[in-house]
Structure formats: structure tokens, C-alpha cells
Coordinates of C-alpha atoms in Angstrom, one line a residue:
M1 CA 11.9 88.6 155.4
T2 CA 11.4 85.1 157.3
D3 CA 8.5 84.9 159.5
S4 CA 9.7 83.9 163.4
K5 CA 7.6 82.1 165.5
H6 CA 9.0 84.1 168.5
T7 CA 8.9 88.3 168.9
V8 CA 10.7 90.5 171.6
N9 CA 8.5 90.1 175.0
F10 CA 7.0 94.0 175.6
T11 CA 5.2 92.5 178.7
T12 CA 4.2 94.9 181.3
P13 CA 7.1 96.0 183.4
R14 CA 7.4 94.3 187.2
K15 CA 6.9 96.3 189.9
F16 CA 9.6 98.4 191.7
I17 CA 9.2 96.6 194.7
K18 CA 9.7 93.0 193.2
T19 CA 12.9 94.1 191.2
F20 CA 14.3 95.9 194.3
K21 CA 13.9 92.5 196.2
K22 CA 15.4 90.6 193.5
D23 CA 18.4 92.8 193.4
C24 CA 18.7 93.0 197.2
K25 CA 18.8 89.1 196.9
E26 CA 21.4 88.7 194.3
T27 CA 23.9 91.0 196.0
F28 CA 23.0 90.1 199.6
F29 CA 22.2 86.5 199.5
P30 CA 23.7 85.0 196.3
D31 CA 24.4 81.7 197.3
N32 CA 20.3 81.4 198.0
P33 CA 21.4 79.9 201.4
F34 CA 17.6 79.4 202.7
G35 CA 16.2 77.8 199.3
K36 CA 17.7 74.0 200.1
F37 CA 15.2 74.0 202.8
R38 CA 12.3 75.9 201.9
H39 CA 9.8 73.0 201.8
D40 CA 10.8 71.3 204.7
K41 CA 8.7 70.8 207.8
P42 CA 9.0 73.8 210.4
L43 CA 11.2 71.8 213.0
Q44 CA 13.3 70.6 210.0
K45 CA 13.7 74.4 209.1
I46 CA 14.4 75.2 212.5
K47 CA 17.1 72.8 212.9
K48 CA 18.8 73.5 209.4
T49 CA 18.7 77.3 210.0
I50 CA 20.6 76.7 213.2
Q51 CA 23.1 74.4 211.6
Y52 CA 23.6 77.4 209.1
F53 CA 24.4 80.1 211.3
I54 CA 26.2 77.9 214.1
P55 CA 28.2 75.3 211.4
I56 CA 29.6 73.2 214.5
F57 CA 25.7 71.8 214.7
E58 CA 26.3 70.5 211.3
W59 CA 29.3 68.5 211.1
L60 CA 29.6 67.7 214.9
P61 CA 26.8 65.0 214.7
R62 CA 28.9 63.0 212.1
Y63 CA 32.2 63.4 213.6
N64 CA 34.1 60.3 214.6
L65 CA 37.0 58.8 216.1
H66 CA 38.6 58.4 212.7
L67 CA 38.4 61.8 211.8
F68 CA 39.8 62.9 215.4
R69 CA 43.2 60.9 215.0
Y70 CA 43.8 63.4 212.0
D71 CA 43.0 66.5 213.8
V72 CA 44.8 65.5 217.1
L73 CA 47.8 65.2 215.1
A74 CA 47.2 68.5 213.0
G75 CA 46.5 70.3 216.2
I76 CA 49.6 69.3 218.2
T77 CA 51.7 70.2 214.9
I78 CA 50.2 73.9 214.6
T79 CA 50.7 74.3 218.4
S80 CA 54.3 74.0 218.2
L81 CA 54.1 76.7 215.4
A82 CA 51.7 78.5 217.4
I83 CA 53.7 78.9 220.7
P84 CA 56.7 80.9 218.7
Q85 CA 54.6 82.7 216.3
G86 CA 52.5 84.0 219.0
I87 CA 55.3 85.2 221.2
S88 CA 57.3 86.7 218.0
Y89 CA 54.2 88.6 216.6
A90 CA 53.3 90.1 220.1
K91 CA 56.5 91.5 220.4
L92 CA 56.3 92.8 216.7
A93 CA 53.4 94.5 218.0
D94 CA 55.4 95.6 220.9
L95 CA 53.0 93.9 223.2
P96 CA 53.9 91.7 226.3
P97 CA 55.0 88.2 225.4
I98 CA 52.3 86.4 227.1
I99 CA 49.4 88.2 224.9
G100 CA 50.4 86.2 222.1
L101 CA 49.9 82.8 223.9
Y102 CA 46.5 83.9 225.0
S103 CA 45.6 84.8 221.8
S104 CA 46.4 81.1 220.5
F105 CA 44.0 79.9 223.4
V106 CA 40.3 81.4 223.2
P107 CA 39.9 82.7 219.8
P108 CA 40.6 79.1 218.1
L109 CA 38.0 77.6 220.4
I110 CA 35.7 80.5 219.1
Y111 CA 36.3 79.9 215.4
T112 CA 35.5 76.1 215.7
V113 CA 32.2 77.0 216.5
F114 CA 31.4 79.7 214.1
G115 CA 33.9 79.0 211.1
S116 CA 32.9 77.4 208.0
S117 CA 36.4 76.2 206.9
N118 CA 37.4 72.8 207.8
N119 CA 41.3 73.9 206.9
L120 CA 41.8 77.3 208.7
A121 CA 44.0 77.5 211.7
V122 CA 43.4 80.6 214.0
G123 CA 46.3 82.5 215.0
T124 CA 47.8 86.3 215.2
V125 CA 49.6 87.5 212.2
A126 CA 52.5 89.6 211.2
A127 CA 51.0 92.5 209.3
C128 CA 48.1 93.3 211.4
S129 CA 50.7 93.3 214.7
L130 CA 52.7 95.7 212.9
L131 CA 49.9 97.9 211.7
M132 CA 48.3 98.0 215.2
H133 CA 51.7 98.9 216.7
E134 CA 52.1 101.6 213.8
T135 CA 48.5 103.0 214.4
L136 CA 48.2 103.3 218.1
G137 CA 52.0 103.8 218.7
A138 CA 51.5 107.5 217.0
V139 CA 48.9 108.3 220.1
V140 CA 50.8 106.5 223.0
S141 CA 54.1 105.3 223.6
S142 CA 54.1 101.7 224.3
K143 CA 57.5 102.4 225.8
D144 CA 56.0 105.6 228.1
D145 CA 52.6 104.1 228.7
P146 CA 52.6 100.3 228.2
T147 CA 49.4 99.9 230.4
L148 CA 47.2 102.4 228.4
Y149 CA 48.9 100.9 225.0
L150 CA 47.8 97.5 226.1
H151 CA 44.3 98.8 226.9
L152 CA 44.3 100.6 223.7
I153 CA 45.2 97.2 221.8
Y154 CA 42.2 95.4 223.9
T155 CA 39.8 98.4 222.4
S156 CA 40.9 98.0 218.8
T157 CA 40.5 94.6 218.7
F158 CA 37.0 94.9 220.0
F159 CA 36.1 97.3 217.3
T160 CA 37.8 95.1 214.6
G161 CA 35.4 92.3 215.9
I162 CA 32.3 94.7 216.2
F163 CA 33.0 95.6 212.3
Q164 CA 33.5 92.1 210.9
T165 CA 30.7 90.9 212.8
A166 CA 28.5 94.0 211.3
L167 CA 29.7 93.4 208.0
G168 CA 28.7 89.5 208.0
F169 CA 25.2 90.2 209.6
C170 CA 24.7 92.7 206.7
R171 CA 26.0 90.0 204.2
L172 CA 28.4 92.6 203.0
G173 CA 31.3 90.3 201.8
I174 CA 31.1 92.1 198.7
L175 CA 33.3 94.5 200.1
V176 CA 35.9 92.0 200.7
D177 CA 36.5 92.3 196.8
F178 CA 38.0 95.6 196.6
L179 CA 40.9 94.3 197.7
S180 CA 42.1 93.0 194.6
H181 CA 44.6 89.9 194.4
S182 CA 47.1 92.4 192.8
T183 CA 46.8 94.7 196.0
I184 CA 47.1 91.6 198.3
T185 CA 50.0 90.4 196.7
G186 CA 52.2 94.0 196.6
F187 CA 50.6 94.6 200.3
M188 CA 51.9 91.4 201.8
G189 CA 55.4 91.5 199.8
G190 CA 55.8 95.4 201.2
T191 CA 55.0 94.3 204.6
A192 CA 57.2 91.5 204.2
I193 CA 60.1 94.1 203.5
I194 CA 59.6 96.5 206.4
I195 CA 59.1 93.7 208.8
S196 CA 62.2 91.6 207.9
L197 CA 64.3 94.9 208.2
Q198 CA 62.9 95.5 211.5
Q199 CA 63.8 92.2 213.1
M200 CA 67.5 93.7 212.5
K201 CA 67.0 95.4 215.9
G202 CA 67.0 91.6 217.3
I203 CA 69.2 89.9 215.1
L204 CA 71.7 92.9 216.0
G205 CA 70.8 93.0 219.4
L206 CA 69.9 97.0 219.1
K207 CA 68.5 98.7 222.4
N208 CA 67.7 102.1 220.5
F209 CA 65.6 102.0 217.0
T210 CA 63.2 103.6 215.3
T211 CA 59.3 103.4 215.4
R212 CA 58.8 104.4 211.9
T213 CA 58.3 101.3 209.4
D214 CA 59.5 103.1 206.0
V215 CA 62.8 101.5 204.4
V216 CA 64.8 104.4 204.4
R217 CA 63.9 105.5 208.2
V218 CA 64.9 101.8 209.4
I219 CA 68.0 101.4 207.5
Q220 CA 69.0 104.6 208.9
A221 CA 68.0 103.8 212.3
I222 CA 70.6 100.6 211.8
F223 CA 73.5 102.4 210.7
H224 CA 73.0 105.3 213.1
N225 CA 72.9 102.9 216.4
R226 CA 75.9 100.6 214.9
N227 CA 77.8 101.4 218.1
E228 CA 75.1 99.0 219.8
W229 CA 75.9 95.9 217.3
K230 CA 76.5 93.1 219.4
W231 CA 78.6 90.0 217.1
Q232 CA 77.2 87.4 219.5
S233 CA 73.8 88.2 218.7
F234 CA 74.3 88.8 215.0
V235 CA 76.0 85.1 214.9
A236 CA 73.0 83.8 216.9
G237 CA 70.5 85.3 214.3
L238 CA 72.4 84.1 211.3
V239 CA 72.4 80.5 212.3
F240 CA 68.7 80.7 213.3
L241 CA 67.5 82.1 210.3
C242 CA 70.0 79.7 208.2
F243 CA 68.6 76.7 209.8
L244 CA 64.7 77.9 209.3
Q245 CA 65.4 78.9 205.6
V246 CA 66.7 75.3 205.1
A247 CA 63.9 73.5 206.9
R248 CA 61.6 75.5 204.4
Y249 CA 63.5 74.5 201.4
V250 CA 63.1 70.8 202.6
R251 CA 59.5 71.4 202.8
Q252 CA 59.1 72.8 199.4
R253 CA 61.5 70.3 197.3
K254 CA 59.7 67.2 199.7
P255 CA 56.1 68.4 200.6
N256 CA 56.0 64.9 202.5
L257 CA 58.7 66.5 204.8
F258 CA 56.3 69.4 205.9
W259 CA 56.9 68.4 209.5
V260 CA 60.5 69.3 209.6
S261 CA 59.3 73.3 208.5
A262 CA 56.5 73.1 211.1
I263 CA 58.5 72.2 214.1
S264 CA 61.5 74.1 213.3
P265 CA 60.4 77.4 215.1
M266 CA 59.9 75.2 218.2
A267 CA 63.2 73.9 217.6
V268 CA 64.4 77.1 217.3
V269 CA 63.0 78.5 220.6
A270 CA 64.3 75.2 222.3
V271 CA 67.8 75.3 221.5
G272 CA 67.7 79.1 222.2
C273 CA 66.3 78.8 225.6
L274 CA 68.7 76.2 226.4
Y275 CA 71.7 78.4 225.5
A276 CA 70.3 81.5 227.2
Y277 CA 69.7 79.6 230.3
L278 CA 72.9 77.1 230.4
G279 CA 75.1 79.6 228.8
H280 CA 74.0 82.7 230.7
G281 CA 73.2 84.7 227.0
E282 CA 72.1 87.5 228.5
Q283 CA 75.7 88.5 230.1
H284 CA 77.0 87.7 226.2
G285 CA 74.8 90.3 224.6
I286 CA 71.7 88.0 224.1
A287 CA 68.2 89.8 225.6
I288 CA 65.6 87.4 226.4
V289 CA 61.7 87.6 226.8
G290 CA 61.6 87.9 230.0
D291 CA 59.1 86.9 232.5
L292 CA 55.9 85.0 231.6
K293 CA 53.5 83.7 234.3
K294 CA 51.4 80.8 234.5
G295 CA 47.9 80.8 234.3
L296 CA 45.0 81.6 231.8
N297 CA 43.7 84.4 230.1
P298 CA 42.6 87.0 232.6
S299 CA 39.3 89.0 231.5
S300 CA 40.0 92.3 229.8
I301 CA 36.4 93.7 229.9
H302 CA 37.1 96.7 232.3
Y303 CA 40.5 97.5 230.3
L304 CA 38.6 98.5 227.4
N305 CA 39.1 102.4 226.8
F306 CA 36.6 104.5 224.9
D307 CA 38.2 107.8 225.8
S308 CA 37.4 110.1 222.8
R309 CA 41.0 111.2 222.8
Y310 CA 42.0 107.6 221.7
L311 CA 38.8 106.9 220.3
P312 CA 39.5 107.9 216.8
A313 CA 42.9 106.0 216.6
T314 CA 41.5 102.6 217.9
I315 CA 38.4 102.7 215.8
R316 CA 40.8 103.2 212.7
A317 CA 43.4 100.5 213.7
G318 CA 40.2 98.3 214.2
V319 CA 38.5 98.8 210.9
V320 CA 41.7 98.9 208.9
T321 CA 43.9 95.5 210.5
G322 CA 39.8 93.9 210.7
L323 CA 39.7 94.3 206.9
I324 CA 42.9 93.4 206.0
S325 CA 42.9 90.0 208.3
M326 CA 39.4 89.5 207.2
V327 CA 40.7 89.3 203.4
E328 CA 43.6 87.5 204.2
G329 CA 41.9 84.8 206.5
I330 CA 39.0 84.6 203.7
A331 CA 41.4 84.5 200.6
I332 CA 43.4 81.8 202.7
G333 CA 40.5 79.5 203.5
R334 CA 39.2 79.7 200.1
S335 CA 42.2 78.8 198.6
F336 CA 42.8 75.6 200.5
A337 CA 39.1 74.6 200.2
I338 CA 39.6 75.0 196.2
I339 CA 42.4 72.4 196.5
K340 CA 40.2 69.9 198.8
N341 CA 36.9 70.6 196.5
E342 CA 35.2 72.3 199.4
Q343 CA 33.6 75.4 199.7
I344 CA 33.6 77.9 202.6
D345 CA 31.0 80.8 203.3
G346 CA 32.6 84.2 203.2
N347 CA 29.8 86.3 205.2
K348 CA 29.9 83.1 207.9
E349 CA 33.9 83.7 208.2
M350 CA 33.5 87.3 208.9
I351 CA 31.1 86.7 211.7
A352 CA 33.4 84.0 213.0
Y353 CA 36.5 86.2 213.1
G354 CA 34.3 89.3 214.4
F355 CA 33.1 86.8 217.5
M356 CA 36.3 85.7 218.1
N357 CA 38.1 89.0 218.3
I358 CA 35.1 90.5 220.3
I359 CA 35.5 87.8 223.0
G360 CA 39.5 88.0 222.3
S361 CA 39.0 91.6 223.3
L362 CA 37.4 90.6 226.6
T363 CA 39.8 87.8 227.6
S364 CA 43.3 89.5 227.1
C365 CA 43.6 88.6 223.4
Y366 CA 44.4 90.7 220.5
L367 CA 43.7 90.6 216.6
T368 CA 43.7 86.9 215.2
T369 CA 42.7 85.4 211.9
G370 CA 43.7 82.8 209.5
P371 CA 47.6 83.0 209.2
F372 CA 48.6 81.2 205.5
S373 CA 51.9 79.6 207.6
K374 CA 49.6 78.0 210.3
T375 CA 46.9 77.1 207.8
A376 CA 49.7 75.2 205.4
V377 CA 50.6 73.5 208.1
N378 CA 47.3 72.8 209.4
V379 CA 46.3 71.4 205.7
N380 CA 49.6 69.3 205.4
S381 CA 49.1 67.7 208.8
G382 CA 46.0 66.0 207.3
C383 CA 43.3 68.1 209.5
K384 CA 39.7 67.1 208.6
T385 CA 37.8 69.4 210.5
P386 CA 37.4 72.7 212.8
M387 CA 38.4 70.4 215.7
A388 CA 42.0 71.1 214.9
N389 CA 41.5 74.3 216.7
V390 CA 40.0 72.7 219.6
V391 CA 43.2 70.5 219.9
Q392 CA 45.2 73.5 219.7
G393 CA 43.5 75.5 222.1
F394 CA 44.0 72.7 224.5
C395 CA 47.9 72.2 224.2
M396 CA 47.9 76.0 224.5
M397 CA 46.1 75.7 227.6
L398 CA 48.3 73.3 229.1
T399 CA 51.2 75.4 227.8
L400 CA 49.7 78.5 230.0
L401 CA 49.1 76.1 233.0
F402 CA 52.2 74.4 233.5
L403 CA 55.1 75.5 230.5
A404 CA 54.7 79.2 229.9
P405 CA 57.9 80.0 232.6
I406 CA 59.9 77.9 230.5
F407 CA 59.9 80.0 227.3
S408 CA 60.8 83.4 229.3
Y409 CA 64.3 82.4 228.4
T410 CA 63.5 82.6 224.6
P411 CA 66.1 84.5 223.1
L412 CA 64.8 87.9 221.0
V413 CA 67.3 87.1 218.5
A414 CA 65.5 83.8 217.7
L415 CA 62.4 85.7 217.4
A416 CA 63.6 88.0 215.2
A417 CA 64.8 85.1 213.1
I418 CA 61.5 83.3 213.2
I419 CA 59.8 86.3 211.9
M420 CA 62.1 86.9 209.1
S421 CA 62.1 83.7 207.9
A422 CA 58.2 83.5 207.6
M423 CA 58.0 87.0 206.2
L424 CA 60.4 86.1 203.3
G425 CA 58.1 83.6 202.4
L426 CA 55.6 86.2 201.7
I427 CA 57.5 88.2 199.0
N428 CA 55.9 86.3 196.1
Y429 CA 58.2 87.1 193.4
E430 CA 56.9 84.8 190.7
E431 CA 53.6 86.0 191.5
M432 CA 54.7 89.8 190.5
Y433 CA 56.5 88.5 186.9
H434 CA 53.4 86.5 186.3
L435 CA 51.4 89.9 186.7
Y436 CA 53.8 91.9 184.8
K437 CA 53.4 89.5 181.9
V438 CA 49.8 89.3 181.9
D439 CA 48.7 92.4 182.7
K440 CA 50.6 95.5 183.2
F441 CA 47.7 97.8 184.8
D442 CA 47.5 94.8 187.7
F443 CA 51.4 94.9 188.0
A444 CA 51.0 98.4 188.4
I445 CA 48.6 98.0 191.3
C446 CA 50.8 95.7 192.9
M447 CA 53.8 97.8 192.7
A448 CA 51.8 100.7 194.1
A449 CA 51.1 98.4 197.2
F450 CA 54.4 97.4 197.5
F451 CA 56.5 100.7 197.3
G452 CA 54.0 102.4 199.2
V453 CA 53.9 100.1 201.9
S454 CA 57.7 99.9 201.7
F455 CA 58.7 103.5 201.6
G456 CA 55.7 105.1 202.9
S457 CA 53.4 103.5 205.5
M458 CA 50.8 100.6 205.2
D459 CA 47.6 103.0 205.1
I460 CA 49.6 104.8 202.0
G461 CA 50.2 101.4 200.2
L462 CA 46.7 100.6 200.8
L463 CA 45.2 104.0 199.6
L464 CA 47.5 104.1 196.5
S465 CA 46.6 100.4 195.4
V466 CA 42.9 100.4 196.3
G467 CA 42.9 104.0 194.4
L468 CA 44.5 102.9 191.0
S469 CA 42.0 99.5 191.4
L470 CA 38.8 102.0 191.7
L471 CA 40.4 104.2 188.7
R472 CA 40.7 101.3 186.5
A473 CA 36.9 100.0 187.5
L474 CA 36.1 103.6 186.4
L475 CA 37.8 103.8 183.2
Y476 CA 36.0 100.3 182.4
V477 CA 32.7 102.1 183.1
A478 CA 33.1 105.3 181.6
R479 CA 35.2 103.7 178.5
P480 CA 33.4 100.5 177.7
A481 CA 34.3 98.0 175.3
A482 CA 32.1 98.1 171.9
C483 CA 32.9 96.3 168.7
K484 CA 31.6 95.7 165.3
L485 CA 30.7 92.3 164.3
G486 CA 30.6 90.4 160.9
R487 CA 29.5 86.9 159.7
L488 CA 31.6 84.3 159.7
P489 CA 31.7 82.4 156.2
N490 CA 29.4 79.7 155.6
T491 CA 27.7 80.2 159.2
S492 CA 25.2 82.3 160.8
L493 CA 27.5 83.3 163.6
Y494 CA 28.5 87.0 163.9
R495 CA 31.9 88.0 165.9
D496 CA 34.1 90.4 166.5
T497 CA 35.5 91.8 163.1
E498 CA 38.8 92.5 165.1
Q499 CA 39.6 89.3 166.6
Y500 CA 38.4 87.2 163.4
P501 CA 39.5 89.4 160.4
E502 CA 38.0 86.5 157.8
T503 CA 34.6 87.9 158.7
M504 CA 32.7 89.1 156.0
S505 CA 31.0 92.7 156.1
L506 CA 27.4 93.5 155.1
E507 CA 26.4 95.9 152.7
G508 CA 24.6 98.9 154.3
I509 CA 24.1 97.2 157.4
L510 CA 26.9 98.1 160.7
V511 CA 26.2 95.7 163.7
L512 CA 28.0 96.8 166.9
Q513 CA 28.0 95.2 169.9
L514 CA 28.0 96.6 173.6
G515 CA 29.2 95.1 176.5
S516 CA 28.3 97.0 179.8
P517 CA 25.6 99.1 181.2
V518 CA 24.5 102.3 179.6
Y519 CA 24.9 104.7 182.1
F520 CA 25.1 108.4 182.8
A521 CA 29.6 108.0 182.6
N522 CA 29.7 106.6 179.4
C523 CA 26.6 107.0 177.8
S524 CA 28.2 110.2 175.7
Y525 CA 31.1 108.4 175.1
I526 CA 28.8 105.5 173.4
R527 CA 27.1 108.0 171.5
E528 CA 30.5 109.3 170.0
R529 CA 31.7 106.0 169.4
I530 CA 29.0 104.5 167.4
L531 CA 29.2 107.9 165.1
R532 CA 32.7 107.4 164.9
Y533 CA 32.2 103.6 163.9
I534 CA 29.6 104.8 161.0
N535 CA 32.2 107.6 159.6
E536 CA 34.9 104.6 159.7
E537 CA 32.3 102.2 158.1
D538 CA 31.5 104.8 155.2
A539 CA 35.0 105.7 154.3
V540 CA 36.6 102.3 153.7
T541 CA 33.6 100.9 151.8
E542 CA 31.6 101.8 148.7
Y543 CA 28.2 101.9 149.9
R544 CA 26.4 103.9 152.3
T545 CA 25.3 102.7 156.0
E546 CA 21.6 102.5 155.8
H547 CA 21.1 100.3 158.8
I548 CA 23.0 100.1 162.2
L549 CA 22.2 97.1 164.7
L550 CA 23.0 97.3 168.6
D551 CA 23.3 94.2 169.7
L552 CA 22.6 94.6 173.7
S553 CA 22.9 91.1 174.9
G554 CA 25.4 92.0 177.0
V555 CA 24.2 95.5 178.7
A556 CA 22.8 94.6 181.8
S557 CA 21.2 98.2 182.8
I558 CA 20.3 101.5 181.6
D559 CA 19.5 104.6 183.3
M560 CA 17.6 107.7 182.0
S561 CA 21.1 109.4 181.0
G562 CA 21.3 106.1 178.7
I563 CA 17.8 106.4 177.2
D564 CA 18.2 110.2 176.6
T565 CA 21.5 109.1 174.4
F566 CA 19.7 106.8 172.5
I567 CA 16.8 109.3 171.8
E568 CA 19.6 111.8 170.5
L569 CA 21.1 109.2 168.7
I570 CA 18.2 108.4 166.8
R571 CA 17.9 112.0 165.9
V572 CA 21.2 111.9 164.4
L573 CA 20.9 109.0 162.7
K574 CA 17.5 110.4 161.3
G575 CA 19.2 113.4 160.0
K576 CA 21.9 111.0 158.0
H577 CA 18.8 108.7 156.6
I578 CA 20.1 105.6 158.9
K579 CA 17.7 103.1 160.9
L580 CA 18.4 102.2 164.2
G581 CA 17.5 98.7 165.2
L582 CA 18.4 97.0 168.8
V583 CA 18.9 93.1 169.3
N584 CA 18.1 91.1 172.0
P585 CA 17.5 93.9 174.9
R586 CA 17.5 92.2 178.6
I587 CA 14.4 92.3 180.8
E588 CA 15.7 95.2 183.0
V589 CA 16.5 97.3 179.8
L590 CA 13.6 96.8 178.0
E591 CA 11.2 97.9 181.0
K592 CA 13.0 100.9 181.6
M593 CA 12.7 101.8 177.6
T594 CA 9.0 101.0 177.8
L595 CA 8.2 103.0 181.2
A596 CA 10.3 106.2 179.4
K597 CA 8.5 105.4 176.1
F598 CA 11.3 104.9 174.0
V599 CA 9.8 101.8 172.9
D600 CA 6.9 104.2 171.4
V601 CA 9.7 106.5 170.0
L602 CA 11.8 104.0 168.0
G603 CA 8.7 101.5 167.3
K604 CA 8.2 97.9 168.5
Q605 CA 9.1 96.5 164.9
A606 CA 12.8 97.9 165.5
F607 CA 13.6 95.4 168.3
Y608 CA 14.9 91.9 167.3
L609 CA 15.5 88.7 168.9
S610 CA 18.8 87.9 167.2
I611 CA 21.3 89.6 164.7
E612 CA 20.1 87.2 162.1
E613 CA 16.4 88.2 162.3
A614 CA 17.6 91.8 162.2
I615 CA 19.7 91.7 159.1
Q616 CA 16.6 89.6 157.4
S617 CA 14.5 92.4 158.2
C618 CA 16.7 95.2 157.3
R619 CA 17.5 93.3 153.9
F620 CA 14.0 93.2 153.2
T621 CA 13.9 97.2 154.0
M622 CA 16.5 98.0 151.3
D623 CA 15.0 95.1 148.8
T624 CA 11.6 97.1 148.8
S625 CA 13.4 100.3 148.9
T626 CA 15.3 99.6 146.0
K627 CA 12.5 98.3 143.8
E628 CA 10.4 101.4 145.1
E629 CA 13.2 103.7 143.4
A630 CA 13.5 101.9 140.5
L631 CA 9.5 101.7 139.8
G632 CA 9.6 105.3 140.5
S633 CA 12.4 106.0 138.0
S634 CA 11.1 104.0 135.6
K635 CA 7.5 106.1 135.6
T636 CA 9.4 109.2 135.5
E637 CA 11.1 107.5 132.4
D638 CA 7.5 106.8 130.8
V639 CA 6.1 110.4 131.9
V640 CA 9.1 112.0 129.7

């Protein structure tokens, strides 16, 4: 056995408070936000702290006219998209169309102050609009009591803001990770299907329609009311939809012509308004939006409804839509930030979304976040800072003050075509196929969300998909990966024998690598798997296993059940005349073993810094044992 200058460090375990503070810091402050100015002077600390919590104070002092030129163009462009989308998504939530315009005025201004993304464009989204209508519509009919329904929408938006702000202040951005990429892909695809089918009401000019959202009920409603179909509405809708899809195709083929797709919804609205006004569309079966009054957002503080009869529904709608909108907005913001080599803070984003929804609920707005379509247009328009949202808010203010009545002639079929075109772009077939090719379980999670939303409800789709995701995570914890290591020829490297078949086995020594924490949920499996490795090794080799080494480099933590399992394993191995050695246990694991007196049970000599050192020690022990046996045999022969 060779001498080593370094040995396993059996220092006194750290105090619980110290380790607890470290774990909390890694959980809630992984970005170490205050470490950058820890050594600054007090005034500098105060200044940078304010800049950290209110990002506008960080970028505004560096703002100049050159950046403003880009942001003005981007702001005007996204306003041209925000007007038709705002009206469309408000109708999707069965709200007065003016609420959609209100929601594109105040929230963008709030986000400019607290948001950390230079790319995100704030507005309403289709999925949450439909989910709000589905959840609150089950409690109060938007047709029978539209005033109460609107008040519950404001209340739900208020709870969304409270929920998002609380998550941001508590640094609980980790919860966002429970909605995986597969879940979001399937959920958005399923939502796009049901929203597109629901737009057949506007395309066909129907007056009676189902309030359910699943595919089967919607299709039944379409054919059940076929006596209401209006061919004029259908032709107009088909023309509008084809125009929007062609514009979208042009943008995909020639990215420099992004503005064609950006202004196409406004063009559809403009043409639709002219047709409805000049051609008296209502007389030909083309329904219009109706009255849109001029004026800025009125206060809605006194409309918040906390009646115990409706409180469960409003809280539920607020939390679910808040989580979905938050995940969508943060994911979109991060995607574009990566493209531009920038970085956003998920916790700041949650606070920004929370504030704009709280203030929005008090100023006649409903739920807003960062929709993909508007953000993509914002980026392609050349936005440089969040000032583009201020420009959008200013343009929307002018619209509300002077131009709102013009849009009262907007045909409902035009809005249906705009929504349907936007939804068709959310069905990511390529990503679904990619999931199928790479990971069948991820594909199953995606399909659970897709079919759950399409044929059940949005809640069912989310629950199924998240349930499968958690099941997968539990399977990883309960059945952790372990592998047998062998030495690569002519090296001192030890690698997985299944991945590298050319590795060489070690006579009498079995090296195993554990790759996950050892908890109560998996410790029994780990013990049985180790014993099975021993039996398999003895069955395929001529020599008996005398030493087993466990590489614990990948074991981040261990609990008392895990330690008890190792003690049981020692007893079993002792009965088989096999010695156990542990290689490179991490500090958290070694501290637990020290406090539990496991180190005394196994012996400090059985802990090693590296696999090579452990193998040399085992060989030395085996050689010594062989010599002693040979010496004992010769003495016996001499006596005889």
C-alpha cells in the first residue's frame, strides 16, 4: 500500500444552525444577490439594494436617445398587436371588450418599474382568459349576472397578484420548476385545440353555444346548433384566417418581414370594421363587438368581492391562473434572454407580475403576463429595454382617450380568426415528436397534459401531467441509479462497466458507484441491489469477492434510515467474510455518519479519498492475508 499525503478529513461536524443557514441560502438565494456589494460603503449598499429590488433605477440612469428610438418602434408595433388581442382575449373570457384594452394600459407601466427582462411585452393571454371563464363561470353565469361575474374576475386577478408577489418575496421560484417543459408543451397544445374549436362559434356566427371546454362537448354544440350557421360569417372568417396564416408563413420564411405578421391582426380588425360599418354587416349575419366608451381605466377597488360563497372559486382561479401565467412569462423571458445573452431573475419577475396584477385588479384590468406572440414581436422590432412597455402604455392611453369607439365595429368573426390563428402557432408538433424520440416518459407527460386538457378540462390536464412528473421524480428517488465500476486499460480511471465494456474487473474487489441521496425511501433497495451485485459477481467470476467499495461522490445526503441500512449491510457482509469500504463521502454525509457513530462502527481506516487508494489498500490486505495463510499452511506441514 502506497503512502498518501492526504487522508479523509474527520473534522468536528458543523453546528446545525450553520448548515441550516447554508441550505436556506442555497434554496432561496442561489444567485447570491447581495454578495456583489457586500464590501461597499453604506450609501453604496443602500443604492444598490434599491436598484436590485426596483430594476428601473438600474437601467434608467444609463438610458439615452439612441435606445429610445428602438423602443419607440417596438412599442408602437406591439400596440398594433395588443389592441386586437386585448379585445379578442377579453371576449374569450366573456368580459366587456374594453377590459382587454384597459389591461394593456396599466400593467405594462407597472412591469417597466419592477420587471427584470428587457424583452418581455406585457398583455393578456388566451389560456388564462379561458381558464378564468371556465372556473368562475361554473359559479356565476357571465350571461345571467355579468356584473357579479366581472367583479369576481377582478377579485380573482387580485388573488393572482397576492399569490405571485408572495412567491417572489419568499424566494419560492423553485415551485415554478414543478411545471416541466413537457407539461407546458402539452398544456399549451391542448389549450390551443379547445380555444380554436371554441372560436367556431364566432366563425359560424352562432348565438347559442356550450359553456364546456372539452373537445367532445364543443363539437356536439357546433353540430347541434347547425341551424344557426351563417355562411356570410363563415366566408369572412375563412378569408381572415387565411390572411393571418399567410402573414405568419411570410414571417417564418423571411424573419426580416416580421412586421407583416405583427400588423396583420390590426389589418384584419381595420378591414372588418370598414366592412361592418360601410356594408352594414350586422344585417348580413356579421355580429360586432358593440359599444366601446372613451376614457381611461376607472377604479375597481370597490368591486372586489370577498363573499364567502364565491371566495373558494376566486382563490382557486387566482392561484391556478397565477401559476400558469407566471411559468409562461418566466419561461418566455428566459428564452429570449438566452438568445440575447442576457439574464433575468425569476423571483423579481414574480414580484413584477404580482404587483401589476394587484394594481391591475384595482384599475379595471384582469390577469396579465408576458405572452409569447407579443414578446416575439417586441424582440423582432428591436426593443432594447422595458421602455417599450411604456410606449405601449402611452399608445394604449391615446387609444382609450380618442380611438376606442372606432373598434366598436370590430366583427366578432375577425376576433375569432385572430385567436384561432394565434392558437394554431402554439401547437408544437415538432417538439412533441422530439420528446417521443428522446424520452418516452417525457412524451407521456406531454400527452397527459394535451389529452387531459382537450378531452377533460384544463385542471384535469395539469393534474395528470404534474402527477406523472412527480411519479417519475419519486421513481428516481426510490430506485436510484447504481453501477459497477471497472478500470480502463492502461489508466487509473474507473468507469461504468456497462458503458465501457473494455474495462477490466478487479480480482476479489467489487467497486460500486451510488448516484443519489440515501433516504428512507430507497435505502432498502440500495442494500438489496448491493447484495445482488455481489451474487452476480461471484456467479460470473472464478474468485470470491473479498472487498466491496462504495463510491459516495454522488451521494449528496443521507438520513438515519440510510445509516441504519449501512450498519445492516456491514453485518450481512461480515457473515459473507466481505469487508466494506467507503470512497470520498461528501461533508454532509460524513458529518451524519460521525454524529451517528457509524464511523466508529466501520472504522476510520475504511474511508478513502479515491478509488485507486482504496484498491491499493484492499490489495495490500489481500496479499497480507494470502501470505499469512501460506505461512500457516507451511507451519502445519512442518508439524506433521
